mmCIF file of C-alpha atoms and ligand atoms in Angstrom:
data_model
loop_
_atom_site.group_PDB
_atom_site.id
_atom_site.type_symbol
_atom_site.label_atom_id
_atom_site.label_comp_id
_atom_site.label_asym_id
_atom_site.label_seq_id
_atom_site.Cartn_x
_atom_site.Cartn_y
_atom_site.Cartn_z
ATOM 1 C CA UNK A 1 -18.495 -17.710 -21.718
ATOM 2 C CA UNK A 2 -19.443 -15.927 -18.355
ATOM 3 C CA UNK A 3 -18.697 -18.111 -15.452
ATOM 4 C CA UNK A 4 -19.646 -15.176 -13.001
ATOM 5 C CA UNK A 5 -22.675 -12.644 -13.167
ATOM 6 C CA UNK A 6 -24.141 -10.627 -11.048
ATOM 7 C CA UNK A 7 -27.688 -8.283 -12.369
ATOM 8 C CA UNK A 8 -28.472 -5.257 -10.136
ATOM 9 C CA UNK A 9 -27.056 -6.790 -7.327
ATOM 10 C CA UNK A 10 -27.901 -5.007 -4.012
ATOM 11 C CA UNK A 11 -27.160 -5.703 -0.387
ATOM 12 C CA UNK A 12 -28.582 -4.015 2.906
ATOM 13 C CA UNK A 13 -27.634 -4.454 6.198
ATOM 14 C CA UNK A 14 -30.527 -2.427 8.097
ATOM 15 C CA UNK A 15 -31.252 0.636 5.881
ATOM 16 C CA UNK A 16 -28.131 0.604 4.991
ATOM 17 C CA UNK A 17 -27.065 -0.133 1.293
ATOM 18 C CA UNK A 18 -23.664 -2.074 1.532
ATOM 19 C CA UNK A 19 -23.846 -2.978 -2.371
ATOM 20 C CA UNK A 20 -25.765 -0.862 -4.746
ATOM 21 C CA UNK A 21 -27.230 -2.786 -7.720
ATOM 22 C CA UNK A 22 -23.511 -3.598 -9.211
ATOM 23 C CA UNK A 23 -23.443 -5.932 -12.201
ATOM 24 C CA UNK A 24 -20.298 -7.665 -12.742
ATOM 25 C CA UNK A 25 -19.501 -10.051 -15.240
ATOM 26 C CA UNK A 26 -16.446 -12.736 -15.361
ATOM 27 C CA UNK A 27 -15.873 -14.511 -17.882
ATOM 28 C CA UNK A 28 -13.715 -18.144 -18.867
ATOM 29 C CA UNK A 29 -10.344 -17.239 -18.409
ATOM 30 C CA UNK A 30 -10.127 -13.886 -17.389
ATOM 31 C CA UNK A 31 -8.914 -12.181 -14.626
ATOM 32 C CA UNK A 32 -11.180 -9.820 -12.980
ATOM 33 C CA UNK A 33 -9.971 -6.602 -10.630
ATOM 34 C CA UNK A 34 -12.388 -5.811 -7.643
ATOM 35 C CA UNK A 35 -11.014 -3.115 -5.991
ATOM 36 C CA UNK A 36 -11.881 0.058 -3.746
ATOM 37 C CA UNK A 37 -11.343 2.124 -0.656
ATOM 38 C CA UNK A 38 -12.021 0.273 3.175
ATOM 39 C CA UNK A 39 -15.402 -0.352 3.321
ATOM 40 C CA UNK A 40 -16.050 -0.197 -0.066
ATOM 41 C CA UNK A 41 -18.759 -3.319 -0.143
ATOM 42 C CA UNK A 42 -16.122 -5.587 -1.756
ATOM 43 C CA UNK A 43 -16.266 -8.033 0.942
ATOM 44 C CA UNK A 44 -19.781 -8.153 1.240
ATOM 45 C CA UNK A 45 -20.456 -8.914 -2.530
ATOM 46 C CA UNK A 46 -18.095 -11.392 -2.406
ATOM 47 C CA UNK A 47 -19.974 -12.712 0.535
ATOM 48 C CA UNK A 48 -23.179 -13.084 -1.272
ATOM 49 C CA UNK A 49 -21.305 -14.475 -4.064
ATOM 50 C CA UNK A 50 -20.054 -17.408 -1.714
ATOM 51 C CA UNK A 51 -23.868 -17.815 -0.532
ATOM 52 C CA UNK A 52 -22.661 -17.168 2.619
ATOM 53 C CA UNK A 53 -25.033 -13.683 3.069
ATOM 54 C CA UNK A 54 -28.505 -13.424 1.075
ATOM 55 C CA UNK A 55 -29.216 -10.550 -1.469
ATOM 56 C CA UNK A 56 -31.858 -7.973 -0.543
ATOM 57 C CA UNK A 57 -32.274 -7.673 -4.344
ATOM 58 C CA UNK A 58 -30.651 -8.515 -7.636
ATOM 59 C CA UNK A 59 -29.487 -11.444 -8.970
ATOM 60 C CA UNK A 60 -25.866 -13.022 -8.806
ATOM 61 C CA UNK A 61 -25.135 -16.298 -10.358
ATOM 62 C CA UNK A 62 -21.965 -18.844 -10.907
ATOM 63 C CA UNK A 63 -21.781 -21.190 -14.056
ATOM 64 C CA UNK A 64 -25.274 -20.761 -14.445
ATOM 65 C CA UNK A 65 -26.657 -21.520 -11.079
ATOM 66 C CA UNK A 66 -28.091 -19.600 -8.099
ATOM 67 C CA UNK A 67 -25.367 -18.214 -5.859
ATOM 68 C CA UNK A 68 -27.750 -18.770 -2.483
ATOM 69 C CA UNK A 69 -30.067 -21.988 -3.436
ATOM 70 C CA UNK A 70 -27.030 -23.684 -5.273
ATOM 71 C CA UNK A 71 -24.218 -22.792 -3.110
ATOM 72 C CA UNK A 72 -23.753 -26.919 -2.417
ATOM 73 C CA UNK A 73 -22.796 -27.496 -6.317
ATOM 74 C CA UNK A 74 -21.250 -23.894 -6.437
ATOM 75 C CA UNK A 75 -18.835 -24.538 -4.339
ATOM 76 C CA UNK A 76 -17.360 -27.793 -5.457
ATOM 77 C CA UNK A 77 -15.834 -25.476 -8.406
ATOM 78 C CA UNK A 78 -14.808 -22.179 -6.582
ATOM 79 C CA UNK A 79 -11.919 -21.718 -4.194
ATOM 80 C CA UNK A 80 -11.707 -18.853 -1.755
ATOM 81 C CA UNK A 81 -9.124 -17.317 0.534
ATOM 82 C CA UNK A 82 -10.232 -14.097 2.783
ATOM 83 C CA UNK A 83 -8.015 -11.744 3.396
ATOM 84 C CA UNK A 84 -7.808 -12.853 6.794
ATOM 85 C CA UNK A 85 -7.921 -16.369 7.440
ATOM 86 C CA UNK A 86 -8.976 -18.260 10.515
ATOM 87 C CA UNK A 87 -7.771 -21.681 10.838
ATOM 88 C CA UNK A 88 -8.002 -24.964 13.425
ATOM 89 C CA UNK A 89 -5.522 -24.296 15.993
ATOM 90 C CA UNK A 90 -4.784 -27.356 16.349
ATOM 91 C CA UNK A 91 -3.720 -28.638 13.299
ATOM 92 C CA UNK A 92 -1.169 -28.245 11.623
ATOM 93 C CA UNK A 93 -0.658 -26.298 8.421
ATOM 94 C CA UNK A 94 -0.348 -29.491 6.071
ATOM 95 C CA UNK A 95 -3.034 -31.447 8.045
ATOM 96 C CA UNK A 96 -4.914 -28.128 7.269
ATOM 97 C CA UNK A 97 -4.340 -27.984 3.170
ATOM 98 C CA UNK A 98 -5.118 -31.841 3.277
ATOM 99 C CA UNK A 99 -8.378 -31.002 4.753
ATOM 100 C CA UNK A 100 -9.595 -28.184 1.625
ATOM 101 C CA UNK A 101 -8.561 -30.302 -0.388
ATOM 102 C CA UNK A 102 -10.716 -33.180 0.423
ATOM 103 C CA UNK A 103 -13.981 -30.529 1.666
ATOM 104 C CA UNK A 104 -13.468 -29.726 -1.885
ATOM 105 C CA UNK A 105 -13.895 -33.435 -3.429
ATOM 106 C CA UNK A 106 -10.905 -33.583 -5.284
ATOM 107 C CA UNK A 107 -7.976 -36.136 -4.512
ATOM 108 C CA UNK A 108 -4.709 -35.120 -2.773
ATOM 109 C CA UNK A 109 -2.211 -34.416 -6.049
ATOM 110 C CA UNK A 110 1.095 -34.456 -3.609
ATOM 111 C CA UNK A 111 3.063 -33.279 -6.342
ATOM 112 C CA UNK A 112 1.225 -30.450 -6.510
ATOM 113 C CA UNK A 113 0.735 -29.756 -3.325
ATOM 114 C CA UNK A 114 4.863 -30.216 -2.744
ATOM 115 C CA UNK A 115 5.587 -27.360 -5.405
ATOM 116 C CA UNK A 116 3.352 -24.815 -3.964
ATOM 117 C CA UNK A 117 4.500 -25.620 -0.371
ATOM 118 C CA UNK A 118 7.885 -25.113 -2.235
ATOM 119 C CA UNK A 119 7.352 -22.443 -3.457
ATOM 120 C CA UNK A 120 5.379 -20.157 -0.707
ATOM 121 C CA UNK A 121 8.580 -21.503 1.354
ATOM 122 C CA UNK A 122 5.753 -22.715 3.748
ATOM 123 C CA UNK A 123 6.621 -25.584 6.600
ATOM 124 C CA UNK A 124 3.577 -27.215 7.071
ATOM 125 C CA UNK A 125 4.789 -29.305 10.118
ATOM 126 C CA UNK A 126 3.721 -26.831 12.710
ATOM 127 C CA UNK A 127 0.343 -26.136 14.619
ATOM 128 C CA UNK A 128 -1.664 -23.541 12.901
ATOM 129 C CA UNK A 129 -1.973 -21.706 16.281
ATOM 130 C CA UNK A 130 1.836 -21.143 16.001
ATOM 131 C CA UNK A 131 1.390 -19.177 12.429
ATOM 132 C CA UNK A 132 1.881 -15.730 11.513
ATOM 133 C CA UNK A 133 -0.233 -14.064 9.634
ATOM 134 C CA UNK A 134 1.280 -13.917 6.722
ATOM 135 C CA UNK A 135 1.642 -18.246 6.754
ATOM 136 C CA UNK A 136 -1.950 -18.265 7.709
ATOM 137 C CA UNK A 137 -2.370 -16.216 4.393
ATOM 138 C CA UNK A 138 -0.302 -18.820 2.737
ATOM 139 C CA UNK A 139 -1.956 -22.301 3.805
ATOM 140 C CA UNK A 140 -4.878 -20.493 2.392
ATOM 141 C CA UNK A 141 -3.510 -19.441 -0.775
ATOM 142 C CA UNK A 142 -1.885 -23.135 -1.247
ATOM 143 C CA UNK A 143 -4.966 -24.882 -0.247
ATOM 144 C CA UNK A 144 -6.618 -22.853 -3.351
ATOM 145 C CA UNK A 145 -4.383 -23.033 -5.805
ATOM 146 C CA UNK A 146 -3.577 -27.155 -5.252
ATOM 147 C CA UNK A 147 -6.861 -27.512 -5.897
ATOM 148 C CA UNK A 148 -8.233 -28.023 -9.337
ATOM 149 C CA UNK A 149 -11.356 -25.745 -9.324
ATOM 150 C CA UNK A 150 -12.856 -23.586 -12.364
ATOM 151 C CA UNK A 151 -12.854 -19.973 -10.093
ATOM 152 C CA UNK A 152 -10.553 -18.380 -7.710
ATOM 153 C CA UNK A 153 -12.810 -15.785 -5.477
ATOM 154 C CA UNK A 154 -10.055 -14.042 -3.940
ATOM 155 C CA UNK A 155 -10.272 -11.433 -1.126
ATOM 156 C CA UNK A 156 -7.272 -9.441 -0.677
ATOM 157 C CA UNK A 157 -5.325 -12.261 -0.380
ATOM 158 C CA UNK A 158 -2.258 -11.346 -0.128
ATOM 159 C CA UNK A 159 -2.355 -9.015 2.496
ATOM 160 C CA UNK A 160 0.241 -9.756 5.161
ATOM 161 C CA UNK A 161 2.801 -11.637 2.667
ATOM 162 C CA UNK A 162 5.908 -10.113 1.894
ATOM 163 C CA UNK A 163 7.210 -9.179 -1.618
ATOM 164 C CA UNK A 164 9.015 -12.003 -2.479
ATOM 165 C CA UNK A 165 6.018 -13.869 -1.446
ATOM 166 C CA UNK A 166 3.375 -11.210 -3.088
ATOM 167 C CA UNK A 167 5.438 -12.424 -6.481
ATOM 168 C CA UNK A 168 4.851 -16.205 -5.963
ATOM 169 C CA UNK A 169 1.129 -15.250 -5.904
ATOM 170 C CA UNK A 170 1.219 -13.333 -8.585
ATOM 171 C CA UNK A 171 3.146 -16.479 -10.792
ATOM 172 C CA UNK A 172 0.335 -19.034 -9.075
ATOM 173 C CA UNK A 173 -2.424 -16.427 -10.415
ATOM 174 C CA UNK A 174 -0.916 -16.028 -14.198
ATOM 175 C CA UNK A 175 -0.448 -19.976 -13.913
ATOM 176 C CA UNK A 176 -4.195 -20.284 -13.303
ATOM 177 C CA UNK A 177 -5.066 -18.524 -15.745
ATOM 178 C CA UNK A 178 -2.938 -20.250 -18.754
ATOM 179 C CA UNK A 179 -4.368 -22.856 -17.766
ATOM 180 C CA UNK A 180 -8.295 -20.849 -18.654
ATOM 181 C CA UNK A 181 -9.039 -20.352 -14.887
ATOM 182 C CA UNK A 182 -11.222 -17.351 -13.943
ATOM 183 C CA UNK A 183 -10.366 -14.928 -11.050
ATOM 184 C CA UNK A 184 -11.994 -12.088 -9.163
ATOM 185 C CA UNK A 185 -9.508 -10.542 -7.330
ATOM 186 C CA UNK A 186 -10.039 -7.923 -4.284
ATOM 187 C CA UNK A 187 -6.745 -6.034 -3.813
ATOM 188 C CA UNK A 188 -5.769 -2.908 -2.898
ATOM 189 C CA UNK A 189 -2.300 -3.276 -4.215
ATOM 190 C CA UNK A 190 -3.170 -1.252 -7.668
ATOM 191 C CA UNK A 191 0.309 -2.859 -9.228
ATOM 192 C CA UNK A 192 -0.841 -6.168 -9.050
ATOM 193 C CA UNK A 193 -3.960 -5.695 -10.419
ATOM 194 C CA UNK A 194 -2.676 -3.672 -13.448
ATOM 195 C CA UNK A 195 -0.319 -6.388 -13.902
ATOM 196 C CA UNK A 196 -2.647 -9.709 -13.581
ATOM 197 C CA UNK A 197 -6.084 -8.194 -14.305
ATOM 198 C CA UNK A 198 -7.580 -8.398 -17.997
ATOM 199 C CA UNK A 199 -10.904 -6.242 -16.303
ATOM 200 C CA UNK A 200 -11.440 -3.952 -13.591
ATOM 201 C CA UNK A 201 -14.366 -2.873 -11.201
ATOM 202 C CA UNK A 202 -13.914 0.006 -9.214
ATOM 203 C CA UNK A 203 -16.415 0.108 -6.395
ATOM 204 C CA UNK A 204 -17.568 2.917 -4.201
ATOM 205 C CA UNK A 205 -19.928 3.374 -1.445
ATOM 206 C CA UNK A 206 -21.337 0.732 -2.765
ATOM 207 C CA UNK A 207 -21.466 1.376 -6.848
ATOM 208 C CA UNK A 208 -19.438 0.445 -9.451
ATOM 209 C CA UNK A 209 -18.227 3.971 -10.276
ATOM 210 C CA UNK A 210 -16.162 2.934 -13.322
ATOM 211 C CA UNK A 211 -15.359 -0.830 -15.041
ATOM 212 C CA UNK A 212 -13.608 -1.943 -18.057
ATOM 213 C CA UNK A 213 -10.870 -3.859 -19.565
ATOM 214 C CA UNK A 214 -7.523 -2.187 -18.761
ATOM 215 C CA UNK A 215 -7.373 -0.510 -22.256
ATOM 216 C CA UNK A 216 -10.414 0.781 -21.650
ATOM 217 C CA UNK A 217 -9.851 2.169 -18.269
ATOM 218 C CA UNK A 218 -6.455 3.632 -19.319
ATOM 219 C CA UNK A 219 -8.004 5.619 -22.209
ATOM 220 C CA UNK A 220 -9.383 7.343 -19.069
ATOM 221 C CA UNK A 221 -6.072 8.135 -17.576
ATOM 222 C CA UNK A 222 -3.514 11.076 -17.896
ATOM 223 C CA UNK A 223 -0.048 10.874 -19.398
ATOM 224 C CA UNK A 224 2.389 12.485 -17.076
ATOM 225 C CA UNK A 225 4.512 14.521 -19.837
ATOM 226 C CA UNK A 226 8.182 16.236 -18.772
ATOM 227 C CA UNK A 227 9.438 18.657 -21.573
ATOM 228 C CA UNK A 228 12.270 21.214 -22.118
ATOM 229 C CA UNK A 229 11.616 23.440 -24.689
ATOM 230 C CA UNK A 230 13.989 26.289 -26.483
ATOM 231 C CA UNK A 231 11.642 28.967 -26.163
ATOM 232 C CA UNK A 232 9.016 29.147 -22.988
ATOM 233 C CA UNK A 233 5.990 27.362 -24.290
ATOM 234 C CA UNK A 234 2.683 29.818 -24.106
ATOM 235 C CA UNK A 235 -0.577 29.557 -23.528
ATOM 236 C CA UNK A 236 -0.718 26.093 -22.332
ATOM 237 C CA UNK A 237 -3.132 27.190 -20.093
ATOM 238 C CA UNK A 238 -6.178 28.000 -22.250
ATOM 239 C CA UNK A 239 -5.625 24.124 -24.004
ATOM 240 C CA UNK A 240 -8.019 21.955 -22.651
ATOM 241 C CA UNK A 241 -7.140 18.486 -21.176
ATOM 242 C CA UNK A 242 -4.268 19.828 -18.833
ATOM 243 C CA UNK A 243 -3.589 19.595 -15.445
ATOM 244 C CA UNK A 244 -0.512 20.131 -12.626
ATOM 245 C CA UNK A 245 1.196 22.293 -14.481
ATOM 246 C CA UNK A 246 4.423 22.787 -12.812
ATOM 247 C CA UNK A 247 7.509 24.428 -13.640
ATOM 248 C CA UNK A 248 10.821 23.532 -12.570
ATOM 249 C CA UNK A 249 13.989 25.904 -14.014
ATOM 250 C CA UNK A 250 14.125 24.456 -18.259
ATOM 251 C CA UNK A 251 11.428 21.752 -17.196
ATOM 252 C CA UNK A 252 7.855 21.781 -17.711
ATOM 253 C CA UNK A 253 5.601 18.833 -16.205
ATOM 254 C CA UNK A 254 2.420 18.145 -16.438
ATOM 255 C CA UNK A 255 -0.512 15.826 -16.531
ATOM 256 C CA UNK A 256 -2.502 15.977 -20.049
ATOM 257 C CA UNK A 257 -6.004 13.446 -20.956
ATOM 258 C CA UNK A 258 -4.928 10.756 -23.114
ATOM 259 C CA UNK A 259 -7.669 12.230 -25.657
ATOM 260 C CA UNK A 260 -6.254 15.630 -25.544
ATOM 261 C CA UNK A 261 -2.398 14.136 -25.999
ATOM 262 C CA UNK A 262 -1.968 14.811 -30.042
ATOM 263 C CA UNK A 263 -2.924 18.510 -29.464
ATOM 264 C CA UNK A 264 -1.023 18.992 -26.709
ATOM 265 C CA UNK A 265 2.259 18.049 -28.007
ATOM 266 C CA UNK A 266 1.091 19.688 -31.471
ATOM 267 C CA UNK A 267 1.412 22.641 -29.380
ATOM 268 C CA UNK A 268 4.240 22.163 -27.673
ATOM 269 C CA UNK A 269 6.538 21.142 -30.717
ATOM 270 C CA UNK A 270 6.009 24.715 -31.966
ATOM 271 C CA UNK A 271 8.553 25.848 -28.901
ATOM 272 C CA UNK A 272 11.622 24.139 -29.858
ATOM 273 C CA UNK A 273 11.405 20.142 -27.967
ATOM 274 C CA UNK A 274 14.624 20.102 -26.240
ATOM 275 C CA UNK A 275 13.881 16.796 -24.144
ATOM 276 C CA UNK A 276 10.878 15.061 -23.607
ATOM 277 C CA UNK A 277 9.790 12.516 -21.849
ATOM 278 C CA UNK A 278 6.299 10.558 -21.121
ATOM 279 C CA UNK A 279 5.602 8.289 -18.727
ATOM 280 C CA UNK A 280 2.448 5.645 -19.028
ATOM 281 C CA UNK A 281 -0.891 6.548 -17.174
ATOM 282 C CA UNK A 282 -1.384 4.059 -14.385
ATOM 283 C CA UNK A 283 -4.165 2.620 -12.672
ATOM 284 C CA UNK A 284 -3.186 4.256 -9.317
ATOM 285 C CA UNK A 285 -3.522 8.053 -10.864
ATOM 286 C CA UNK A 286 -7.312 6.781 -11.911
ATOM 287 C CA UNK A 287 -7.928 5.151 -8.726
ATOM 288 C CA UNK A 288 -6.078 8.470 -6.665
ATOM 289 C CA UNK A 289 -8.630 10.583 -8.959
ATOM 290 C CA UNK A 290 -11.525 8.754 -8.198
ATOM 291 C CA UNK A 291 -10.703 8.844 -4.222
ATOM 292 C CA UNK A 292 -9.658 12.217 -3.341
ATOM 293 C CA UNK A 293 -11.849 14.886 -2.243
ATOM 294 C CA UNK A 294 -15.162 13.799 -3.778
ATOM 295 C CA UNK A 295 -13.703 12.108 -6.828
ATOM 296 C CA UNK A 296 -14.277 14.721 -8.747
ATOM 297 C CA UNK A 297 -11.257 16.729 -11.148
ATOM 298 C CA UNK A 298 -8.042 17.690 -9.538
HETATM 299 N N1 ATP B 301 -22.754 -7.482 8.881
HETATM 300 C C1 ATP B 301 -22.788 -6.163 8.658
HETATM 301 N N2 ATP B 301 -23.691 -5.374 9.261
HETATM 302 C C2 ATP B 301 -23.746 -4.044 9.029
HETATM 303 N N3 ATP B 301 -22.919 -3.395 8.190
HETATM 304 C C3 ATP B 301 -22.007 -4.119 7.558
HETATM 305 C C4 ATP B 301 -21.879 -5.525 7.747
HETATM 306 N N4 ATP B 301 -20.861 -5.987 6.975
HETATM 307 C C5 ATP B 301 -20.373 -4.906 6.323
HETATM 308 N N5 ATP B 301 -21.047 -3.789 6.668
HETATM 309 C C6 ATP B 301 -20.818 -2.434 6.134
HETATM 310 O O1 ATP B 301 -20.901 -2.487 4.725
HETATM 311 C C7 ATP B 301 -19.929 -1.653 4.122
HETATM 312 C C8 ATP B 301 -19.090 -2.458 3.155
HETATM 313 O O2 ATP B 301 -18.223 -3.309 3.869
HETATM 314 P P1 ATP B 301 -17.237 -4.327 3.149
HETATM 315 O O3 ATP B 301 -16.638 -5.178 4.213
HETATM 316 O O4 ATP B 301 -17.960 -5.015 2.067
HETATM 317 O O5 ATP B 301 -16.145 -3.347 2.537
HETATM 318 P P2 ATP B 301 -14.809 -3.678 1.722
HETATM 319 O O6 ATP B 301 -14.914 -3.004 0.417
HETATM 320 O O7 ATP B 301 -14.549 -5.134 1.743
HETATM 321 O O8 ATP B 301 -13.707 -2.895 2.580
HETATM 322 P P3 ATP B 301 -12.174 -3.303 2.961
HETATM 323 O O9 ATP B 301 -11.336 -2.800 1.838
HETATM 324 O O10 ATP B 301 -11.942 -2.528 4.218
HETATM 325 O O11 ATP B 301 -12.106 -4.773 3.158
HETATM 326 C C9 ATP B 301 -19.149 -1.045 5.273
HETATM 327 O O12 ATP B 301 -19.660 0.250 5.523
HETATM 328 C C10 ATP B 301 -19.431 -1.939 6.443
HETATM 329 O O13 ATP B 301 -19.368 -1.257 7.642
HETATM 330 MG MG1 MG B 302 -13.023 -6.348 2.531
#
């Protein structure tokens, strides 16, 4: 079932087109990666999402309803955290988590909310003016995850927490999700969204440039190959599907399509494999291809 959906979505500040008639869809359970170079239009389609900035055109909608005219009913079942969070000075991180929770309707589960405080190592006992960043980030990320909603909207969240602290986010995320939660998650850290994301979105100036499950996307990536061969390996150059060729003394690496793989190493058997070894396209090489220069081939 899709819990999230947005149709030819567009958003312009001035003649500007900040989002450019994206459709994304999220569905019950699933994980969703948003992600995308600074200034992107992440942000401000998750804005319009949270009804908190009309669409110029397009349509997004959240179990069902109206992102802008049903934001009140919306937003009993959503939970957000921005990547940078502003809080009430003056109060203090607990009184703060206490307050989410009850803006969001449901009662206080302390146990809950003990385990999570646990487990970001947080002490809630001080003012919020008196937080880092990286503990604002956290009364944030508690506040959402305490509470029992149906959607996490999260916008680079964890930007400012440390690794141990990036990991705890990551276990709260797969938690949410066993237990059939649905996420869209902004990040720019590619690792965790290969690692918690069942779907990806990659945005740019404004359009979804390329979107898929992970399987899918990967089909798009290169395998970064290292072999040694007995003879020197010829004509490499005239196979299609190869790029960064590079030798190094005995050792030959290079980057070859996944579709072009089976030929490649067809051809390469014929030379004698001394040692070989492969190592998994990732979602950084995609998003690194789609970034530099014009995002065009390397
Ligand atoms: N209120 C606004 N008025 C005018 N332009 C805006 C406004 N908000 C955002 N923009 C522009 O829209 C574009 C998209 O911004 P957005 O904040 O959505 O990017 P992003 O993908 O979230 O980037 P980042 O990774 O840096 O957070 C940017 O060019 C930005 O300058
Ligand atoms: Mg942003």
């Amino acid at each position: 079932m899709t819990l999230l959906k947005t149709e030819n979505l567009t958003k312009m500040f001035g003649h500007f087109k900040a989002v450019d008639e994206i459709n994304i869809d999220v569905k019950e359970g699933e994980v969703y990666g948003f992600i995308g170079p600074n200034g992107a239009g992440k942000s401000t389609t998750i804005r319009v999402l949270l009804g908190m900035l009309k669409a110029t055109s397009g349509h997004a909608s959240i179990f069902g309803k109206d992102v802008w005219k049903d934001a009140v009913d919306i937003h009993k079942r959503i939970a957000y955290v921005p990547g940078d969070v502003n809080l009430w000075p003056n109060l203090t991180g607990g009184e703060v988590i206490d307050l989410f929770m009850k803006l969001r309707g449901g009662s206080v589960n302390k146990q809950k909310r003990e385990e999570l405080i646990q487990k970001f190592s947080f002490d809630p006992s001080k003012k919020c003016r008196t937080y880092s960043k990286g503990n604002r980030q956290k009364v944030s990320l508690i506040a959402a995850f305490v509470s029992d909603v149906d959607l996490y909207i999260l916008d680079e969240p964890t930007s400012g927490l440390d690794p141990l602290m990036e990991r705890t986010f990551q276990e709260c995320v797969m938690k949410a999700k066993v237990e059939g939660k649905s996420i869209l998650l902004s990040s720019h850290i590619l690792s965790e969204v290969e690692r918690l994301c069942d779907c990806v979105g990659i945005i740019r100036d404004g359009k979804i440039i390329e979107s898929g499950s992970m399987d899918e996307l990967r089909h798009l990536t290169r395998t970064n190959l290292k072999v040694e061969t007995k003879q020197p390996i010829t004509a490499l150059d005239e196979m299609t599907g190869i790029h960064n060729v590079e030798r190094k003394e005995h050792m030959l690496s290079l980057q070859v399509d996944t579709e072009n793989l089976d030929d490649v190493i067809r051809h390469i058997s014929q030379f004698g494999v001394a040692k070989l070894e492969s190592a998994p396209p990732t979602l950084e090489d995609l998003f690194m291809r789609h970034y530099e220069g014009d995002g065009g081939e390397s």
